[in-house]
mmCIF file of C-alpha atoms in Angstrom:
data_model
loop_
_atom_site.group_PDB
_atom_site.id
_atom_site.type_symbol
_atom_site.label_atom_id
_atom_site.label_comp_id
_atom_site.label_asym_id
_atom_site.label_seq_id
_atom_site.Cartn_x
_atom_site.Cartn_y
_atom_site.Cartn_z
ATOM 1 C CA MET A 1 140.725 118.162 100.758
ATOM 2 C CA THR A 2 140.135 116.182 103.954
ATOM 3 C CA THR A 3 142.826 113.756 105.029
ATOM 4 C CA LEU A 4 141.475 110.262 105.687
ATOM 5 C CA THR A 5 142.592 108.355 108.749
ATOM 6 C CA HIS A 6 143.065 104.594 108.872
ATOM 7 C CA ASP A 7 139.520 104.163 110.184
ATOM 8 C CA ASP A 8 138.145 106.467 107.492
ATOM 9 C CA THR A 9 139.427 104.156 104.765
ATOM 10 C CA HIS A 10 137.123 101.445 106.102
ATOM 11 C CA VAL A 11 134.158 103.683 106.800
ATOM 12 C CA ALA A 12 134.101 105.784 103.620
ATOM 13 C CA PRO A 13 133.180 102.941 101.188
ATOM 14 C CA THR A 14 130.387 101.806 103.521
ATOM 15 C CA VAL A 15 128.951 105.317 103.824
ATOM 16 C CA LYS A 16 129.207 105.796 100.066
ATOM 17 C CA SER A 17 127.482 102.473 99.436
ATOM 18 C CA SER A 18 124.665 103.282 101.863
ATOM 19 C CA ARG A 19 124.134 106.654 100.224
ATOM 20 C CA GLY A 20 124.183 105.000 96.818
ATOM 21 C CA LEU A 21 121.512 102.482 97.835
ATOM 22 C CA MET A 22 119.342 105.313 99.133
ATOM 23 C CA PHE A 23 119.675 107.204 95.846
ATOM 24 C CA ALA A 24 119.002 104.003 93.867
ATOM 25 C CA LEU A 25 115.830 103.303 95.846
ATOM 26 C CA LEU A 26 114.600 106.877 95.422
ATOM 27 C CA SER A 27 115.368 106.788 91.708
ATOM 28 C CA ALA A 28 113.503 103.496 91.221
ATOM 29 C CA LEU A 29 110.537 104.818 93.215
ATOM 30 C CA SER A 30 110.444 108.014 91.150
ATOM 31 C CA PHE A 31 110.780 106.243 87.820
ATOM 32 C CA GLY A 32 108.153 103.713 88.911
ATOM 33 C CA GLY A 33 105.348 106.266 88.833
ATOM 34 C CA SER A 34 105.894 107.221 85.199
ATOM 35 C CA GLY A 35 103.955 104.304 83.731
ATOM 36 C CA ALA A 36 100.724 104.885 85.638
ATOM 37 C CA LEU A 37 100.854 108.674 85.185
ATOM 38 C CA GLY A 38 101.722 108.376 81.505
ATOM 39 C CA ARG A 39 98.937 105.827 80.996
ATOM 40 C CA GLY A 40 96.497 108.349 82.453
ATOM 41 C CA LEU A 41 97.532 111.023 79.946
ATOM 42 C CA ILE A 42 97.431 108.542 77.058
ATOM 43 C CA GLU A 43 93.879 107.486 77.964
ATOM 44 C CA LEU A 44 92.955 111.171 78.012
ATOM 45 C CA GLY A 45 94.126 111.491 74.400
ATOM 46 C CA TRP A 46 97.869 112.104 74.517
ATOM 47 C CA THR A 47 100.217 110.142 72.286
ATOM 48 C CA PRO A 48 103.146 108.428 74.038
ATOM 49 C CA GLY A 49 105.617 110.631 72.177
ATOM 50 C CA ALA A 50 103.938 113.827 73.356
ATOM 51 C CA ALA A 51 103.864 112.589 76.953
ATOM 52 C CA VAL A 52 107.572 111.707 76.816
ATOM 53 C CA PHE A 53 108.520 115.032 75.220
ATOM 54 C CA TYR A 54 106.732 117.185 77.791
ATOM 55 C CA ARG A 55 107.924 114.961 80.611
ATOM 56 C CA ILE A 56 111.536 115.619 79.593
ATOM 57 C CA LEU A 57 110.863 119.309 78.893
ATOM 58 C CA VAL A 58 109.336 119.910 82.340
ATOM 59 C CA ALA A 59 112.265 118.108 83.953
ATOM 60 C CA SER A 60 114.735 120.204 81.945
ATOM 61 C CA LEU A 61 113.100 123.450 83.041
ATOM 62 C CA ALA A 62 112.987 122.272 86.663
ATOM 63 C CA LEU A 63 116.701 121.465 86.736
ATOM 64 C CA SER A 64 117.898 124.544 84.807
ATOM 65 C CA ILE A 65 118.445 126.854 87.792
ATOM 66 C CA PRO A 66 119.791 124.122 90.124
ATOM 67 C CA THR A 67 122.142 123.041 87.337
ATOM 68 C CA ALA A 68 123.446 126.588 86.864
ATOM 69 C CA LEU A 69 123.935 126.975 90.620
ATOM 70 C CA ALA A 70 125.746 123.638 90.813
ATOM 71 C CA LEU A 71 128.205 124.788 88.145
ATOM 72 C CA ARG A 72 128.814 128.078 90.012
ATOM 73 C CA GLY A 73 130.381 129.683 86.981
ATOM 74 C CA ARG A 74 132.380 126.576 85.999
ATOM 75 C CA TRP A 75 130.773 126.408 82.586
ATOM 76 C CA HIS A 76 134.010 125.119 81.094
ATOM 77 C CA LEU A 77 133.193 121.751 82.675
ATOM 78 C CA LEU A 78 130.345 121.376 80.192
ATOM 79 C CA ARG A 79 132.761 121.927 77.322
ATOM 80 C CA GLN A 80 135.184 119.383 78.758
ATOM 81 C CA ASP A 81 132.487 116.727 79.079
ATOM 82 C CA ALA A 82 130.377 117.763 76.082
ATOM 83 C CA ARG A 83 130.570 114.292 74.536
ATOM 84 C CA LEU A 84 129.305 112.670 77.728
ATOM 85 C CA VAL A 85 126.420 115.146 78.052
ATOM 86 C CA VAL A 86 125.356 114.780 74.414
ATOM 87 C CA ALA A 87 125.611 110.974 74.512
ATOM 88 C CA TYR A 88 123.634 110.862 77.743
ATOM 89 C CA GLY A 89 120.889 113.104 76.378
ATOM 90 C CA LEU A 90 120.592 111.488 72.968
ATOM 91 C CA VAL A 91 120.943 107.830 73.940
ATOM 92 C CA ALA A 92 120.197 107.449 77.649
ATOM 93 C CA VAL A 93 117.294 109.928 77.761
ATOM 94 C CA ALA A 94 115.689 110.469 74.335
ATOM 95 C CA GLY A 95 116.873 107.401 72.457
ATOM 96 C CA THR A 96 115.884 104.810 75.032
ATOM 97 C CA GLN A 97 112.353 106.172 75.392
ATOM 98 C CA LEU A 98 111.968 106.611 71.642
ATOM 99 C CA PHE A 99 113.084 103.024 70.992
ATOM 100 C CA TYR A 100 110.764 101.688 73.677
ATOM 101 C CA PHE A 101 107.681 103.505 72.387
ATOM 102 C CA ASN A 102 108.434 102.319 68.874
ATOM 103 C CA ALA A 103 108.663 98.766 70.227
ATOM 104 C CA VAL A 104 105.276 98.877 71.930
ATOM 105 C CA GLN A 105 103.650 99.923 68.658
ATOM 106 C CA THR A 106 104.079 96.400 67.273
ATOM 107 C CA MET A 107 104.586 94.081 70.259
ATOM 108 C CA PRO A 108 103.087 93.579 73.743
ATOM 109 C CA VAL A 109 104.133 96.214 76.271
ATOM 110 C CA ALA A 110 105.164 93.584 78.836
ATOM 111 C CA MET A 111 107.442 91.794 76.382
ATOM 112 C CA ALA A 112 109.045 95.072 75.273
ATOM 113 C CA LEU A 113 109.666 96.066 78.895
ATOM 114 C CA LEU A 114 111.177 92.674 79.716
ATOM 115 C CA VAL A 115 113.566 92.931 76.770
ATOM 116 C CA GLU A 116 114.580 96.460 77.801
ATOM 117 C CA TYR A 117 115.217 95.364 81.365
ATOM 118 C CA ALA A 118 117.759 92.842 80.134
ATOM 119 C CA ALA A 119 120.046 95.899 80.246
ATOM 120 C CA PRO A 120 121.834 94.699 83.438
ATOM 121 C CA ILE A 121 123.019 91.636 81.545
ATOM 122 C CA ALA A 122 124.325 93.936 78.812
ATOM 123 C CA VAL A 123 126.115 96.053 81.449
ATOM 124 C CA VAL A 124 127.804 92.997 82.977
ATOM 125 C CA ALA A 125 128.827 91.774 79.510
ATOM 126 C CA PHE A 126 130.183 95.213 78.529
ATOM 127 C CA LEU A 127 132.242 95.562 81.711
ATOM 128 C CA TRP A 128 133.597 92.049 81.200
ATOM 129 C CA VAL A 129 134.520 92.466 77.513
ATOM 130 C CA ARG A 130 135.603 96.127 77.556
ATOM 131 C CA HIS A 131 137.230 96.414 80.981
ATOM 132 C CA GLY A 132 137.947 92.795 81.901
ATOM 133 C CA GLN A 133 135.673 92.953 84.975
ATOM 134 C CA ARG A 134 134.676 89.304 85.027
ATOM 135 C CA PRO A 135 131.490 88.790 87.065
ATOM 136 C CA SER A 136 131.639 86.453 90.030
ATOM 137 C CA ARG A 137 129.547 83.312 90.176
ATOM 138 C CA THR A 138 127.284 84.999 92.712
ATOM 139 C CA THR A 139 126.728 87.934 90.349
ATOM 140 C CA VAL A 140 125.815 85.581 87.502
ATOM 141 C CA VAL A 141 123.368 83.682 89.716
ATOM 142 C CA GLY A 142 121.884 86.982 90.884
ATOM 143 C CA ALA A 143 121.435 88.076 87.271
ATOM 144 C CA VAL A 144 119.593 84.892 86.381
ATOM 145 C CA VAL A 145 117.393 85.046 89.487
ATOM 146 C CA ALA A 146 116.495 88.716 88.870
ATOM 147 C CA ILE A 147 115.600 88.161 85.220
ATOM 148 C CA VAL A 148 113.461 85.111 86.084
ATOM 149 C CA GLY A 149 111.727 87.178 88.753
ATOM 150 C CA LEU A 150 111.127 89.971 86.270
ATOM 151 C CA GLY A 151 109.498 87.499 83.899
ATOM 152 C CA LEU A 152 107.100 86.444 86.653
ATOM 153 C CA VAL A 153 106.344 90.057 87.566
ATOM 154 C CA LEU A 154 105.448 90.829 83.956
ATOM 155 C CA ASP A 155 103.290 87.670 83.790
ATOM 156 C CA LEU A 156 104.617 86.321 80.515
ATOM 157 C CA LEU A 157 103.863 82.665 81.238
ATOM 158 C CA SER A 158 100.744 82.830 79.079
ATOM 159 C CA GLY A 159 102.987 83.285 76.033
ATOM 160 C CA ALA A 160 103.134 86.110 73.531
ATOM 161 C CA SER A 161 103.930 86.342 69.824
ATOM 162 C CA VAL A 162 107.143 88.141 68.993
ATOM 163 C CA ASP A 163 107.195 90.744 66.249
ATOM 164 C CA VAL A 164 110.579 91.016 64.531
ATOM 165 C CA ALA A 165 110.405 94.803 64.052
ATOM 166 C CA GLY A 166 109.176 95.325 67.605
ATOM 167 C CA MET A 167 111.878 93.067 69.020
ATOM 168 C CA THR A 168 114.514 95.045 67.120
ATOM 169 C CA TRP A 169 113.284 98.300 68.671
ATOM 170 C CA ALA A 170 113.148 96.649 72.094
ATOM 171 C CA LEU A 171 116.744 95.437 71.757
ATOM 172 C CA LEU A 172 117.777 98.974 70.851
ATOM 173 C CA ALA A 173 115.996 100.133 74.019
ATOM 174 C CA THR A 174 118.019 97.547 75.948
ATOM 175 C CA CYS A 175 121.224 99.041 74.579
ATOM 176 C CA GLY A 176 120.012 102.531 75.451
ATOM 177 C CA ALA A 177 119.208 101.514 79.032
ATOM 178 C CA ALA A 178 122.629 99.883 79.376
ATOM 179 C CA VAL A 179 124.262 103.067 78.085
ATOM 180 C CA TYR A 180 122.293 105.015 80.725
ATOM 181 C CA PHE A 181 123.878 103.016 83.563
ATOM 182 C CA ILE A 182 127.359 103.027 82.037
ATOM 183 C CA LEU A 183 127.393 106.759 81.283
ATOM 184 C CA SER A 184 125.921 107.575 84.710
ATOM 185 C CA ALA A 185 128.891 105.861 86.342
ATOM 186 C CA GLN A 186 131.549 107.599 84.218
ATOM 187 C CA GLU A 187 134.171 109.616 86.057
ATOM 188 C CA THR A 188 133.587 113.289 85.402
ATOM 189 C CA HIS A 189 134.007 116.629 87.106
ATOM 190 C CA LEU A 190 130.325 117.342 86.482
ATOM 191 C CA PRO A 191 128.104 116.984 89.572
ATOM 192 C CA PRO A 192 125.335 114.398 89.037
ATOM 193 C CA LEU A 193 122.710 117.148 88.942
ATOM 194 C CA VAL A 194 124.545 118.930 86.119
ATOM 195 C CA LEU A 195 124.826 115.791 83.996
ATOM 196 C CA ALA A 196 121.128 115.107 84.533
ATOM 197 C CA GLY A 197 120.044 118.692 83.808
ATOM 198 C CA ALA A 198 122.196 119.179 80.710
ATOM 199 C CA GLY A 199 121.411 115.689 79.413
ATOM 200 C CA LEU A 200 117.684 116.244 79.822
ATOM 201 C CA TRP A 201 117.899 119.430 77.747
ATOM 202 C CA VAL A 202 119.670 117.517 74.979
ATOM 203 C CA GLY A 203 116.983 114.839 75.225
ATOM 204 C CA ALA A 204 114.175 117.410 75.163
ATOM 205 C CA VAL A 205 115.509 118.989 71.981
ATOM 206 C CA ALA A 206 115.922 115.559 70.374
ATOM 207 C CA MET A 207 112.393 114.463 71.324
ATOM 208 C CA GLY A 208 110.998 117.799 70.143
ATOM 209 C CA LEU A 209 112.581 117.289 66.741
ATOM 210 C CA ALA A 210 111.290 113.711 66.622
ATOM 211 C CA CYS A 211 107.747 114.910 67.299
ATOM 212 C CA ALA A 212 108.008 117.847 64.879
ATOM 213 C CA THR A 213 109.270 115.663 62.034
ATOM 214 C CA GLY A 214 106.662 112.967 62.587
ATOM 215 C CA VAL A 215 109.095 110.291 63.714
ATOM 216 C CA VAL A 216 106.966 110.060 66.864
ATOM 217 C CA PRO A 217 103.175 110.692 66.613
ATOM 218 C CA TYR A 218 102.196 113.861 68.480
ATOM 219 C CA ALA A 219 98.851 114.793 70.053
ATOM 220 C CA THR A 220 97.754 116.318 73.371
ATOM 221 C CA ALA A 221 94.464 116.860 75.204
ATOM 222 C CA THR A 222 93.127 118.815 78.176
ATOM 223 C CA GLY A 223 90.702 117.808 80.908
ATOM 224 C CA THR A 224 90.921 115.577 83.957
ATOM 225 C CA VAL A 225 92.670 112.230 84.238
ATOM 226 C CA ASP A 226 90.512 109.486 85.748
ATOM 227 C CA PHE A 227 92.492 107.615 88.422
ATOM 228 C CA SER A 228 91.183 105.133 90.956
ATOM 229 C CA VAL A 229 91.806 107.675 93.713
ATOM 230 C CA GLY A 230 89.835 110.356 91.859
ATOM 231 C CA ASP A 231 90.028 112.789 88.953
ATOM 232 C CA VAL A 232 93.209 114.831 88.615
ATOM 233 C CA PRO A 233 93.730 117.825 86.263
ATOM 234 C CA TRP A 234 95.982 116.967 83.320
ATOM 235 C CA TRP A 235 98.506 119.690 84.154
ATOM 236 C CA ILE A 236 99.085 118.323 87.670
ATOM 237 C CA VAL A 237 99.718 114.867 86.221
ATOM 238 C CA LEU A 238 102.171 116.366 83.727
ATOM 239 C CA LEU A 239 104.025 118.326 86.416
ATOM 240 C CA VAL A 240 104.442 115.245 88.612
ATOM 241 C CA LEU A 241 105.479 113.252 85.548
ATOM 242 C CA GLY A 242 108.211 115.790 84.770
ATOM 243 C CA LEU A 243 109.338 116.902 88.235
ATOM 244 C CA VAL A 244 109.256 113.570 90.078
ATOM 245 C CA THR A 245 109.479 110.766 87.522
ATOM 246 C CA ALA A 246 112.086 112.546 85.399
ATOM 247 C CA ALA A 247 113.997 115.374 87.124
ATOM 248 C CA LEU A 248 114.285 113.684 90.518
ATOM 249 C CA ALA A 249 114.576 110.200 89.035
ATOM 250 C CA TYR A 250 117.444 110.973 86.652
ATOM 251 C CA ALA A 251 119.406 113.059 89.173
ATOM 252 C CA THR A 252 119.240 110.397 91.891
ATOM 253 C CA GLY A 253 119.871 107.648 89.346
ATOM 254 C CA ILE A 254 123.170 109.219 88.304
ATOM 255 C CA ALA A 255 124.175 109.700 91.941
ATOM 256 C CA ALA A 256 123.370 106.041 92.624
ATOM 257 C CA ALA A 257 125.391 104.795 89.647
ATOM 258 C CA ARG A 258 128.441 106.825 90.714
ATOM 259 C CA ALA A 259 128.260 105.531 94.270
ATOM 260 C CA LEU A 260 127.441 101.888 93.494
ATOM 261 C CA GLY A 261 128.903 101.379 90.039
ATOM 262 C CA SER A 262 126.912 100.762 86.860
ATOM 263 C CA ARG A 263 126.511 97.003 87.457
ATOM 264 C CA VAL A 264 124.906 97.139 90.898
ATOM 265 C CA ALA A 265 122.901 100.285 90.093
ATOM 266 C CA SER A 266 121.452 98.666 86.978
ATOM 267 C CA PHE A 267 120.265 95.623 88.897
ATOM 268 C CA PHE A 268 118.877 97.681 91.759
ATOM 269 C CA ALA A 269 116.907 99.679 89.181
ATOM 270 C CA LEU A 270 114.835 96.528 88.592
ATOM 271 C CA MET A 271 112.953 97.690 91.683
ATOM 272 C CA GLU A 272 111.278 100.149 89.324
ATOM 273 C CA VAL A 273 109.061 97.314 88.103
ATOM 274 C CA LEU A 274 107.805 96.645 91.640
ATOM 275 C CA PHE A 275 107.071 100.326 92.204
ATOM 276 C CA SER A 276 105.313 100.439 88.831
ATOM 277 C CA LEU A 277 103.058 97.634 90.020
ATOM 278 C CA MET A 278 102.395 99.534 93.243
ATOM 279 C CA PHE A 279 101.453 102.752 91.452
ATOM 280 C CA GLY A 280 99.400 100.765 88.966
ATOM 281 C CA ALA A 281 97.398 99.248 91.810
ATOM 282 C CA ILE A 282 96.870 102.617 93.541
ATOM 283 C CA LEU A 283 96.158 104.814 90.514
ATOM 284 C CA LEU A 284 94.782 102.376 87.952
ATOM 285 C CA GLY A 285 93.322 99.594 90.123
ATOM 286 C CA GLN A 286 95.627 96.976 88.582
ATOM 287 C CA GLN A 287 96.180 94.334 91.280
ATOM 288 C CA PRO A 288 99.234 92.041 90.954
ATOM 289 C CA GLY A 289 98.741 88.272 91.133
ATOM 290 C CA LEU A 290 100.559 85.693 93.244
ATOM 291 C CA LEU A 291 103.081 84.956 90.487
ATOM 292 C CA GLN A 292 103.920 88.659 90.245
ATOM 293 C CA LEU A 293 104.464 88.851 93.997
ATOM 294 C CA ALA A 294 106.707 85.794 93.814
ATOM 295 C CA GLY A 295 108.607 87.464 90.988
ATOM 296 C CA GLY A 296 109.103 90.554 93.139
ATOM 297 C CA ILE A 297 110.709 88.431 95.841
ATOM 298 C CA LEU A 298 113.028 86.892 93.255
ATOM 299 C CA ILE A 299 114.015 90.342 91.997
ATOM 300 C CA LEU A 300 114.908 91.413 95.522
ATOM 301 C CA GLY A 301 116.903 88.221 95.989
ATOM 302 C CA GLY A 302 118.715 88.745 92.719
ATOM 303 C CA VAL A 303 119.665 92.311 93.664
ATOM 304 C CA VAL A 304 121.033 91.091 96.989
ATOM 305 C CA LEU A 305 123.081 88.369 95.256
ATOM 306 C CA VAL A 306 124.515 90.873 92.786
ATOM 307 C CA LYS A 307 125.509 93.144 95.682
ATOM 308 C CA LEU A 308 127.118 90.238 97.542
ATOM 309 C CA GLY A 309 128.963 89.234 94.371
ATOM 310 C CA GLU A 310 130.636 92.634 94.055
ATOM 311 C CA PRO A 311 134.284 92.826 95.201
ATOM 312 C CA VAL A 312 134.994 94.836 98.339
ATOM 313 C CA PRO A 313 135.593 98.378 97.009
ATOM 314 C CA GLU A 314 138.873 100.100 97.575
ATOM 315 C CA LEU A 315 138.976 103.740 98.592
ATOM 316 C CA GLU A 316 137.734 105.743 95.618
ATOM 317 C CA PRO A 317 138.038 109.423 94.702
ATOM 318 C CA THR A 318 135.318 111.623 96.109
ATOM 319 C CA ILE A 319 132.391 112.202 93.765
ATOM 320 C CA PRO A 320 130.803 115.661 93.885
ATOM 321 C CA ASP A 321 127.536 115.654 95.839
ATOM 322 C CA PRO A 322 124.308 116.203 93.831
ATOM 323 C CA VAL A 323 123.830 119.803 94.984
#
């Protein structure tokens, strides 16, 4: 264990925060491509449940060997943190996506996504009630600004009817997303990559059972996916969906939450909406309007305010690198 000097105590939190922001940005960018890629498969004939299942399964397979290497024979760590791994896989991975896709069956996709992305507010409330971490005034203002910006990005000013059943599923998705950020920031001896890999396997099994039992409609198709940039074989789309928007996204998301804390990481993840708009414009030809661009600026401002509202971190224990 390296001994920290007086100067190191001031540098270490800054370096950790910078690394965390980098991981958070990469995670948001990776997650952001899932909507456009998934939409392509759905238009080809896939059901949302099938796309989610294979997305998680591909990610699980991709992280299997790296996860085993990261453990380096320390398989007892999985037994020690079995509850965390199972909760992460069932709720943060499978549950959240299952709830969301159930929500969009009976309510507008934009409204369901907006409700789910109220998760940062749930994280702040949980940390306040459960751990007494009262948010600063700046954090509260940042939360409000970010949520208003998200509403503009999703273009909900035209109004939309709210379905009670759909709203219930969307609220469950909100809880699942909040659990994702909270569990990702939990102290554990598991490297971030191990938690992501093991959790994805739990999620893959859960989604597989959901599809097999008919809880989630299941159908697939072969052929080429028609994107604005050209036709792409379905299997390439599926590989990118699993390797980039799931395996890479979850691993970097956990690393970001451990470095930044669940509150800041959850707000920074709102950037996923902006990247979704970007990929939608490139792959699907969906151009954002002026109100959506204004909303993006508000989201960025809200994230900055939340970061400024965080207390100056004290020196924290070293978190294993995502090897």
